[in-house]
mmCIF file of C-alpha atoms in Angstrom:
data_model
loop_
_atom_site.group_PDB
_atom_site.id
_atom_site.type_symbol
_atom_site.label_atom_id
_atom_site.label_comp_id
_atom_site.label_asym_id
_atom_site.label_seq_id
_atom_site.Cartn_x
_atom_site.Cartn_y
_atom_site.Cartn_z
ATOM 1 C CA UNK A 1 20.522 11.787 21.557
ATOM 2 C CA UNK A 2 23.283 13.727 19.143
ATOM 3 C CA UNK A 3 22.848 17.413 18.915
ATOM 4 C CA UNK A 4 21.540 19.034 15.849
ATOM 5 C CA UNK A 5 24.897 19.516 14.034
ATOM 6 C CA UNK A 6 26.427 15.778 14.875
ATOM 7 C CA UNK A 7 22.756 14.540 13.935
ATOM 8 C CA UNK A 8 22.985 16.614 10.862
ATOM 9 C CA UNK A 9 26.820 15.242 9.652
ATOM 10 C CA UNK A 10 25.893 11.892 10.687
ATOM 11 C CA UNK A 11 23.100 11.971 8.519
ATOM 12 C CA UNK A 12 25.242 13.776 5.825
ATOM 13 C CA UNK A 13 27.777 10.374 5.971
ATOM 14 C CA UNK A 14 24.778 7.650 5.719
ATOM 15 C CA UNK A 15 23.921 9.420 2.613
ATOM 16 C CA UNK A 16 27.193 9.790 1.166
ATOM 17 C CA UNK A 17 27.610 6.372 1.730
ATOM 18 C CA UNK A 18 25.069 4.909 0.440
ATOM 19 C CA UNK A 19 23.922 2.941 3.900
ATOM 20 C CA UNK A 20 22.487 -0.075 2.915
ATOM 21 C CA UNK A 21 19.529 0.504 5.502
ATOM 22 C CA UNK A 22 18.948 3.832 3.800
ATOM 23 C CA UNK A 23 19.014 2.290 0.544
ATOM 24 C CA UNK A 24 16.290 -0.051 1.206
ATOM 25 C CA UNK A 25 13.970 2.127 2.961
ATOM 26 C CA UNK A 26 14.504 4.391 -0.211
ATOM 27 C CA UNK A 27 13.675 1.686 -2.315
ATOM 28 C CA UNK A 28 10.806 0.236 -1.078
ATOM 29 C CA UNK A 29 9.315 3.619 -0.722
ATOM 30 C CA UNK A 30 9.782 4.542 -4.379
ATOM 31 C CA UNK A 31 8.352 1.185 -5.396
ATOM 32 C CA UNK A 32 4.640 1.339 -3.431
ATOM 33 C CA UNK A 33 4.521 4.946 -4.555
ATOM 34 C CA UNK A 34 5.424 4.824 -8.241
ATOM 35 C CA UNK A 35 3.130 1.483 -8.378
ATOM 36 C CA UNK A 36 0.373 3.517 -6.508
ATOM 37 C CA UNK A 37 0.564 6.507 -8.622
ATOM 38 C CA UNK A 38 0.721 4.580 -12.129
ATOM 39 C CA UNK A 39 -2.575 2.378 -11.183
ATOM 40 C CA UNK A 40 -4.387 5.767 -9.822
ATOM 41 C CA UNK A 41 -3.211 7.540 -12.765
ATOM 42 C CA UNK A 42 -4.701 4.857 -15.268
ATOM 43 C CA UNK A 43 -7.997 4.722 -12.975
ATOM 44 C CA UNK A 44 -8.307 8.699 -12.559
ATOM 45 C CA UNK A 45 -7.739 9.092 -16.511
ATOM 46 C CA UNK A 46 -10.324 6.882 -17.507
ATOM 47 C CA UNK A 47 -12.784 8.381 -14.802
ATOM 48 C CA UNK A 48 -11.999 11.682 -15.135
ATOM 49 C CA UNK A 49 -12.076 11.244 -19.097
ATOM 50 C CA UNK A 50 -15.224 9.631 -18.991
ATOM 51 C CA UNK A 51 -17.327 11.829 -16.588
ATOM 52 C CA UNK A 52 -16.248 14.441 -18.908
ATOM 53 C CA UNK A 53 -18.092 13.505 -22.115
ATOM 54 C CA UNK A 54 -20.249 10.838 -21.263
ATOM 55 C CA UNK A 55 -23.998 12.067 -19.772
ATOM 56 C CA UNK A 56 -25.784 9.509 -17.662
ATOM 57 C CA UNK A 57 -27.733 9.486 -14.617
ATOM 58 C CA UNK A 58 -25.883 10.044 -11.427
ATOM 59 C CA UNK A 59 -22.844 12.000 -13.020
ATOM 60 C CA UNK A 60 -23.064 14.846 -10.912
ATOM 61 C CA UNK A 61 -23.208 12.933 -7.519
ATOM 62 C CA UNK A 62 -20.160 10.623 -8.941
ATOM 63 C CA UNK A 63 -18.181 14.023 -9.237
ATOM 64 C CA UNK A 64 -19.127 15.624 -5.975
ATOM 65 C CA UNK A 65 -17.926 12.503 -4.121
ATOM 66 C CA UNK A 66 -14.567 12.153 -6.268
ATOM 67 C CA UNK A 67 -13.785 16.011 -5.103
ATOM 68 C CA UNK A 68 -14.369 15.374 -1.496
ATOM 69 C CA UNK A 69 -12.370 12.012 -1.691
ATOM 70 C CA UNK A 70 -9.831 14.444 -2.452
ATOM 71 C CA UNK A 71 -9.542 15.459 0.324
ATOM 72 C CA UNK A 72 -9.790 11.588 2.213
ATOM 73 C CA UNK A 73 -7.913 11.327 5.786
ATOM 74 C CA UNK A 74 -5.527 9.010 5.324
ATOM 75 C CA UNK A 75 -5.895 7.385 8.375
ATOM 76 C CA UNK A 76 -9.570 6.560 7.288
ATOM 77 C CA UNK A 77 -8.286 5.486 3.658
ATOM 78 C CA UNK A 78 -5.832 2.805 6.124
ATOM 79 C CA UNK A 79 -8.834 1.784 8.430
ATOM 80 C CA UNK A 80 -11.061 1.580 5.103
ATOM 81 C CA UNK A 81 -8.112 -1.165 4.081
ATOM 82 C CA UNK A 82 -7.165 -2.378 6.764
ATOM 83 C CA UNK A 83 -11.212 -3.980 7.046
ATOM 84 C CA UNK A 84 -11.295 -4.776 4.011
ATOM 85 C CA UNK A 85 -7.627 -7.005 4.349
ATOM 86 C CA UNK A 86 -8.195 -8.043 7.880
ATOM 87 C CA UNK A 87 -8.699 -12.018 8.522
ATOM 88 C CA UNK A 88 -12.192 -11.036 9.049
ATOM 89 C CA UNK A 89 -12.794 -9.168 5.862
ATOM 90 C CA UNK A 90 -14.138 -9.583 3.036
ATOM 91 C CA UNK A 91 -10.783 -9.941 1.476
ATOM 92 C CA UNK A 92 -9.055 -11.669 4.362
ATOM 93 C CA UNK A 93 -8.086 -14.798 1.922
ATOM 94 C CA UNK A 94 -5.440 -12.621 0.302
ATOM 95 C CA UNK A 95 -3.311 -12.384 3.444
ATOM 96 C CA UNK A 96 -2.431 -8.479 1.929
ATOM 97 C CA UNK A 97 -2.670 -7.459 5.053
ATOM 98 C CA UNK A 98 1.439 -5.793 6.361
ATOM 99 C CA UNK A 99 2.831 -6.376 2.993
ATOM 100 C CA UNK A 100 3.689 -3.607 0.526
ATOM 101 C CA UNK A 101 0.736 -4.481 -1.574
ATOM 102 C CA UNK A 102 -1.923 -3.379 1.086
ATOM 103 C CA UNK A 103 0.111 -0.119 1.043
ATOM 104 C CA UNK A 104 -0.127 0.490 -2.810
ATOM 105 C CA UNK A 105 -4.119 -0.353 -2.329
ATOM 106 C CA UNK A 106 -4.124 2.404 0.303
ATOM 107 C CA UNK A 107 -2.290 4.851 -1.854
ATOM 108 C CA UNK A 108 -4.005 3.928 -4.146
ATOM 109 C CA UNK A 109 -7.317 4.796 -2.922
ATOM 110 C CA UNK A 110 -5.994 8.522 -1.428
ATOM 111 C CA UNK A 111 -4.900 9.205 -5.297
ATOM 112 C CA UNK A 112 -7.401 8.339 -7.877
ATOM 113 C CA UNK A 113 -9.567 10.990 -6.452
ATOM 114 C CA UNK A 114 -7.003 13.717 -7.306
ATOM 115 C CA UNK A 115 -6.338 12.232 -10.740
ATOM 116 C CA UNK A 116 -9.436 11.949 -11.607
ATOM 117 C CA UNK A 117 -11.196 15.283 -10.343
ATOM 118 C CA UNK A 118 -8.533 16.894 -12.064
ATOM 119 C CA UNK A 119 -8.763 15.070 -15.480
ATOM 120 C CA UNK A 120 -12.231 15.371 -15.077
ATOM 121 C CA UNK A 121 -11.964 19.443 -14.916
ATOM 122 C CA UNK A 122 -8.922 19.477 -17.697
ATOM 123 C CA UNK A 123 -10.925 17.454 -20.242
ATOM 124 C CA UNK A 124 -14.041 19.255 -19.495
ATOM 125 C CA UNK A 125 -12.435 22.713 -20.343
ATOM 126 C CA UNK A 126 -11.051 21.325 -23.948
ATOM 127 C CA UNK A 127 -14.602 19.649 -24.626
ATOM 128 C CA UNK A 128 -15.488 22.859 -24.528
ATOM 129 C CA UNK A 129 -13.303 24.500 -27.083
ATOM 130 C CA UNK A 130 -13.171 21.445 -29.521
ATOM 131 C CA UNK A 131 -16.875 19.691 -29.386
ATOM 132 C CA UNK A 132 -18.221 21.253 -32.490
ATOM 133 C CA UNK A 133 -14.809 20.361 -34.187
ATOM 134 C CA UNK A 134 -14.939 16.508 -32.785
ATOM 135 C CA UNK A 135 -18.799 16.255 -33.318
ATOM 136 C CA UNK A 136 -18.614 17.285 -36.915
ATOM 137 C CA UNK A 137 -16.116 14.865 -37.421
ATOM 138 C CA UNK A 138 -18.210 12.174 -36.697
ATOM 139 C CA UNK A 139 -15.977 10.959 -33.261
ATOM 140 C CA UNK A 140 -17.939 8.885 -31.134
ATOM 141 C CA UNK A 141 -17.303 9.253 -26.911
ATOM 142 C CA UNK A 142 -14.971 6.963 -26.536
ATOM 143 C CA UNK A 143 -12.743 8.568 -29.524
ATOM 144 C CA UNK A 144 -13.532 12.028 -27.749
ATOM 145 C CA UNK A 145 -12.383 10.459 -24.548
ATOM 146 C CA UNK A 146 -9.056 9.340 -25.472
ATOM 147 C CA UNK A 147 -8.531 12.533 -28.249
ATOM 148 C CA UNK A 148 -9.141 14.800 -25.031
ATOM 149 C CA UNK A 149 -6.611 12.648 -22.533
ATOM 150 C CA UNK A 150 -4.460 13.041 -25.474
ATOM 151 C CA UNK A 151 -4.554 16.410 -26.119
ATOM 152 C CA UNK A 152 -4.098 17.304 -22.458
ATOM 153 C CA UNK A 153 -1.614 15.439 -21.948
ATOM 154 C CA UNK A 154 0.994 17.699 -20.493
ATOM 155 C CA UNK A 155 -1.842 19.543 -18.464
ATOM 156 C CA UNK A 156 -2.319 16.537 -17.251
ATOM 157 C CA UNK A 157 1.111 16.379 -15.585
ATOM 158 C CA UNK A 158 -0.455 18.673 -12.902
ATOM 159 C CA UNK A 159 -2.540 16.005 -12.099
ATOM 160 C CA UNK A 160 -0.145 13.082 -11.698
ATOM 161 C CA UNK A 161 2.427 15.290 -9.857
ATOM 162 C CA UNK A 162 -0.287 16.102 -7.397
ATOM 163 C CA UNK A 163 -1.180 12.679 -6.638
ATOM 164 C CA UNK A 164 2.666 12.080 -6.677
ATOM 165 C CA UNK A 165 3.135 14.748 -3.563
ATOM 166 C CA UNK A 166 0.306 12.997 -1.862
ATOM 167 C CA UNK A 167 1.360 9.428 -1.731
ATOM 168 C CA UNK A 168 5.382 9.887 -1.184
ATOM 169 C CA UNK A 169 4.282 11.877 1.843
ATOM 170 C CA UNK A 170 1.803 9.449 3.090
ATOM 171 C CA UNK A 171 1.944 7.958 6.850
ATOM 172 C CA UNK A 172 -0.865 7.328 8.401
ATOM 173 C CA UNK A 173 -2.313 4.902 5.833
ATOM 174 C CA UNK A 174 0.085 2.847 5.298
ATOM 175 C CA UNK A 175 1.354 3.000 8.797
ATOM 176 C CA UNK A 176 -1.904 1.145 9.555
ATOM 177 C CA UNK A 177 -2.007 -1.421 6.925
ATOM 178 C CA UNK A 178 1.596 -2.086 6.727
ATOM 179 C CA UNK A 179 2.970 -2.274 10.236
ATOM 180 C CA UNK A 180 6.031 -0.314 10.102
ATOM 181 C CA UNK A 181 7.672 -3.607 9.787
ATOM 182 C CA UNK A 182 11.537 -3.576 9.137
ATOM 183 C CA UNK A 183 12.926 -4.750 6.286
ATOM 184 C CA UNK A 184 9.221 -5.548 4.755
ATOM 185 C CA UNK A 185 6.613 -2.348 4.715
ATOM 186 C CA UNK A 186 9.231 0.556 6.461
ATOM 187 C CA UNK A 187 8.852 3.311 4.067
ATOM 188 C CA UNK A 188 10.234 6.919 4.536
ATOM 189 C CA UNK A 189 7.771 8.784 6.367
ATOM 190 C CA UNK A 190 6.961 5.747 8.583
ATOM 191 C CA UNK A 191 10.902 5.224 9.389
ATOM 192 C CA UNK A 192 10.963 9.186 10.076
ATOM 193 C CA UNK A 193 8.049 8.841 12.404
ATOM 194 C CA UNK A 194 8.901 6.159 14.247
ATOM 195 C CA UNK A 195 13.296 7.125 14.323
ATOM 196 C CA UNK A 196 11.945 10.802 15.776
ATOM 197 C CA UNK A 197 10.132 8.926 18.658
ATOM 198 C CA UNK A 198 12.951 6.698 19.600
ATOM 199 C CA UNK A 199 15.756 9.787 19.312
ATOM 200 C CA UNK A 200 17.647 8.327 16.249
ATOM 201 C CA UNK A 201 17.295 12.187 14.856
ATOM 202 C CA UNK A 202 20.296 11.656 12.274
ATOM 203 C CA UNK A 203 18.450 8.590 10.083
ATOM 204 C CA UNK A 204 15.197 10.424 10.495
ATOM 205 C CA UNK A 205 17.246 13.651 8.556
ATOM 206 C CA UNK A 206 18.721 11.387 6.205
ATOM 207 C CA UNK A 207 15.588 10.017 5.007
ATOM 208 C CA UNK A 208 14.149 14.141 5.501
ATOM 209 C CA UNK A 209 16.395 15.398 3.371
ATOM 210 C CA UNK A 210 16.544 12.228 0.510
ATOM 211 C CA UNK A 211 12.197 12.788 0.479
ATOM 212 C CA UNK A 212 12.663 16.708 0.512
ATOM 213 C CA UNK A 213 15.017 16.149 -2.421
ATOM 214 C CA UNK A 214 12.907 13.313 -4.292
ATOM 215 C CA UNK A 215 9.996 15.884 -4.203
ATOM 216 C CA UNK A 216 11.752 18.904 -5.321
ATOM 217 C CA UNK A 217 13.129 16.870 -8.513
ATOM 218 C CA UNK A 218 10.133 15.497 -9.327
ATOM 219 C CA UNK A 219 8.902 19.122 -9.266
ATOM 220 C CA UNK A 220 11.428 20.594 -11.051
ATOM 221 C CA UNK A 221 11.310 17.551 -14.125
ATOM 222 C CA UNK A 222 7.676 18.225 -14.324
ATOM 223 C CA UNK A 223 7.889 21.671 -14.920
ATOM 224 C CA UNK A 224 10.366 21.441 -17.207
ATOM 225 C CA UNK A 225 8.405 19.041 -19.429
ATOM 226 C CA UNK A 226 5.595 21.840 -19.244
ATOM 227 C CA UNK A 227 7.874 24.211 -20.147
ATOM 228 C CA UNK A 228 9.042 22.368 -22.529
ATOM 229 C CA UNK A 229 5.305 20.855 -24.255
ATOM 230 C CA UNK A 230 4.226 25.016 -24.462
ATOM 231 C CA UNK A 231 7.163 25.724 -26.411
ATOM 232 C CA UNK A 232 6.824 22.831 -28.537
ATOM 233 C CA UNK A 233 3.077 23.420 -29.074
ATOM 234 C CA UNK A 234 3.276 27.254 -30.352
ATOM 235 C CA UNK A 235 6.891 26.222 -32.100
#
């Protein structure tokens, strides 16, 4: 096992590099979580948007449950999956079972929640200030709907950035319904977890420092479109 500052250059060079093993991992990672995040981001909108304005029986209960979703164990969003995918499932025909797909269905699950709660609570709050406006305009629900995802667009960003932080961090899910396998489902985290264990401490840093970096751009890029939409909006 290298000491920290061989473990720390070594992992230094495989980035600087470009190691081909890196790469992949990298890639396949960015893939199931940009794929998850887009399909929970379409979902949550159209959830969240339509618990907002719509009134029908059973709206409150369908909002409690979305916010404690948020807050779904992974590992019982995998196991939920993993059943479902199994040969003995209900979906077992697919074969999804330890391929990237199952993962994105996982991630999926763990992030609609978040994007929808917090559409839910965004388009709420304009309803608020423009329902006499829309009403008197003669907009019908759906036209409120989409005016409201519209007009909250960049507060919105909030929402997709938080489901963002929680899938590119995700292990235990798709640790269960992927396998781990190499060179087909190894993502990031799951490579960290499983390098740490067998002592390979300088690809597990690699991959630390490439997710650590991945996260604080995607932070940074989001605010700045923020920053950005406020300016633009009182310009």
């Amino acid at each position: 096992m290298l000491d920290l500052s061989q473990a720390f250059h070594a992992a230094l060079r495989q980035i600087a590099t470009l190691d081909p093993q890196l790469l992949e991992i990298i890639g396949l990672s960015l893939k199931v979580t940009l794929t998850a995040v887009t399909l929970a981001t379409l979902i949550g909108f159209a959830i969240g948007g339509i618990l907002a304005v719509y009134r029908f029986p059973g709206r409150g209960a369908i909002a409690a449950i979305l916010n404690a979703l948020m807050g779904l164990p992974p590992v019982v969003a995998g196991l939920i999956v993993y059943l479902l995918l199994s040969n003995s499932g209900p979906l077992g025909v697919l074969q999804l079972l330890y391929t990237p797909e199952a993962m994105i269905i996982a991630q999926v699950i763990l992030v609609t929640p978040i994007v929808a709660a917090l559409t839910r609570q965004t388009c709420e709050d304009l309803l608020e200030e423009y329902r006499d406006q829309l009403r008197s305009l003669g907009a019908s629900s759906a036209e409120i709907v989409t005016t409201l995802l519209w007009d909250g667009r960049y507060r919105l960003i909030t929402a997709v950035l938080a489901g963002f932080g929680r899938a590119i961090a995700e292990v235990g899910a798709v640790m269960i319904v992927g396998g781990n396998i190499d060179h087909v489902t190894r993502t990031m985290t799951t490579t960290i977890a499983l390098e740490t264990s067998k002592g390979n401490i300088a690809l597990a840093l690699a991959l630390g420092m490439i997710l650590l970096a991945i996260a604080l751009a995607v932070n940074v890029a989001l605010m700045a479109v923020r920053r950005f939409a406020s300016r633009f909006a009182y310009a």
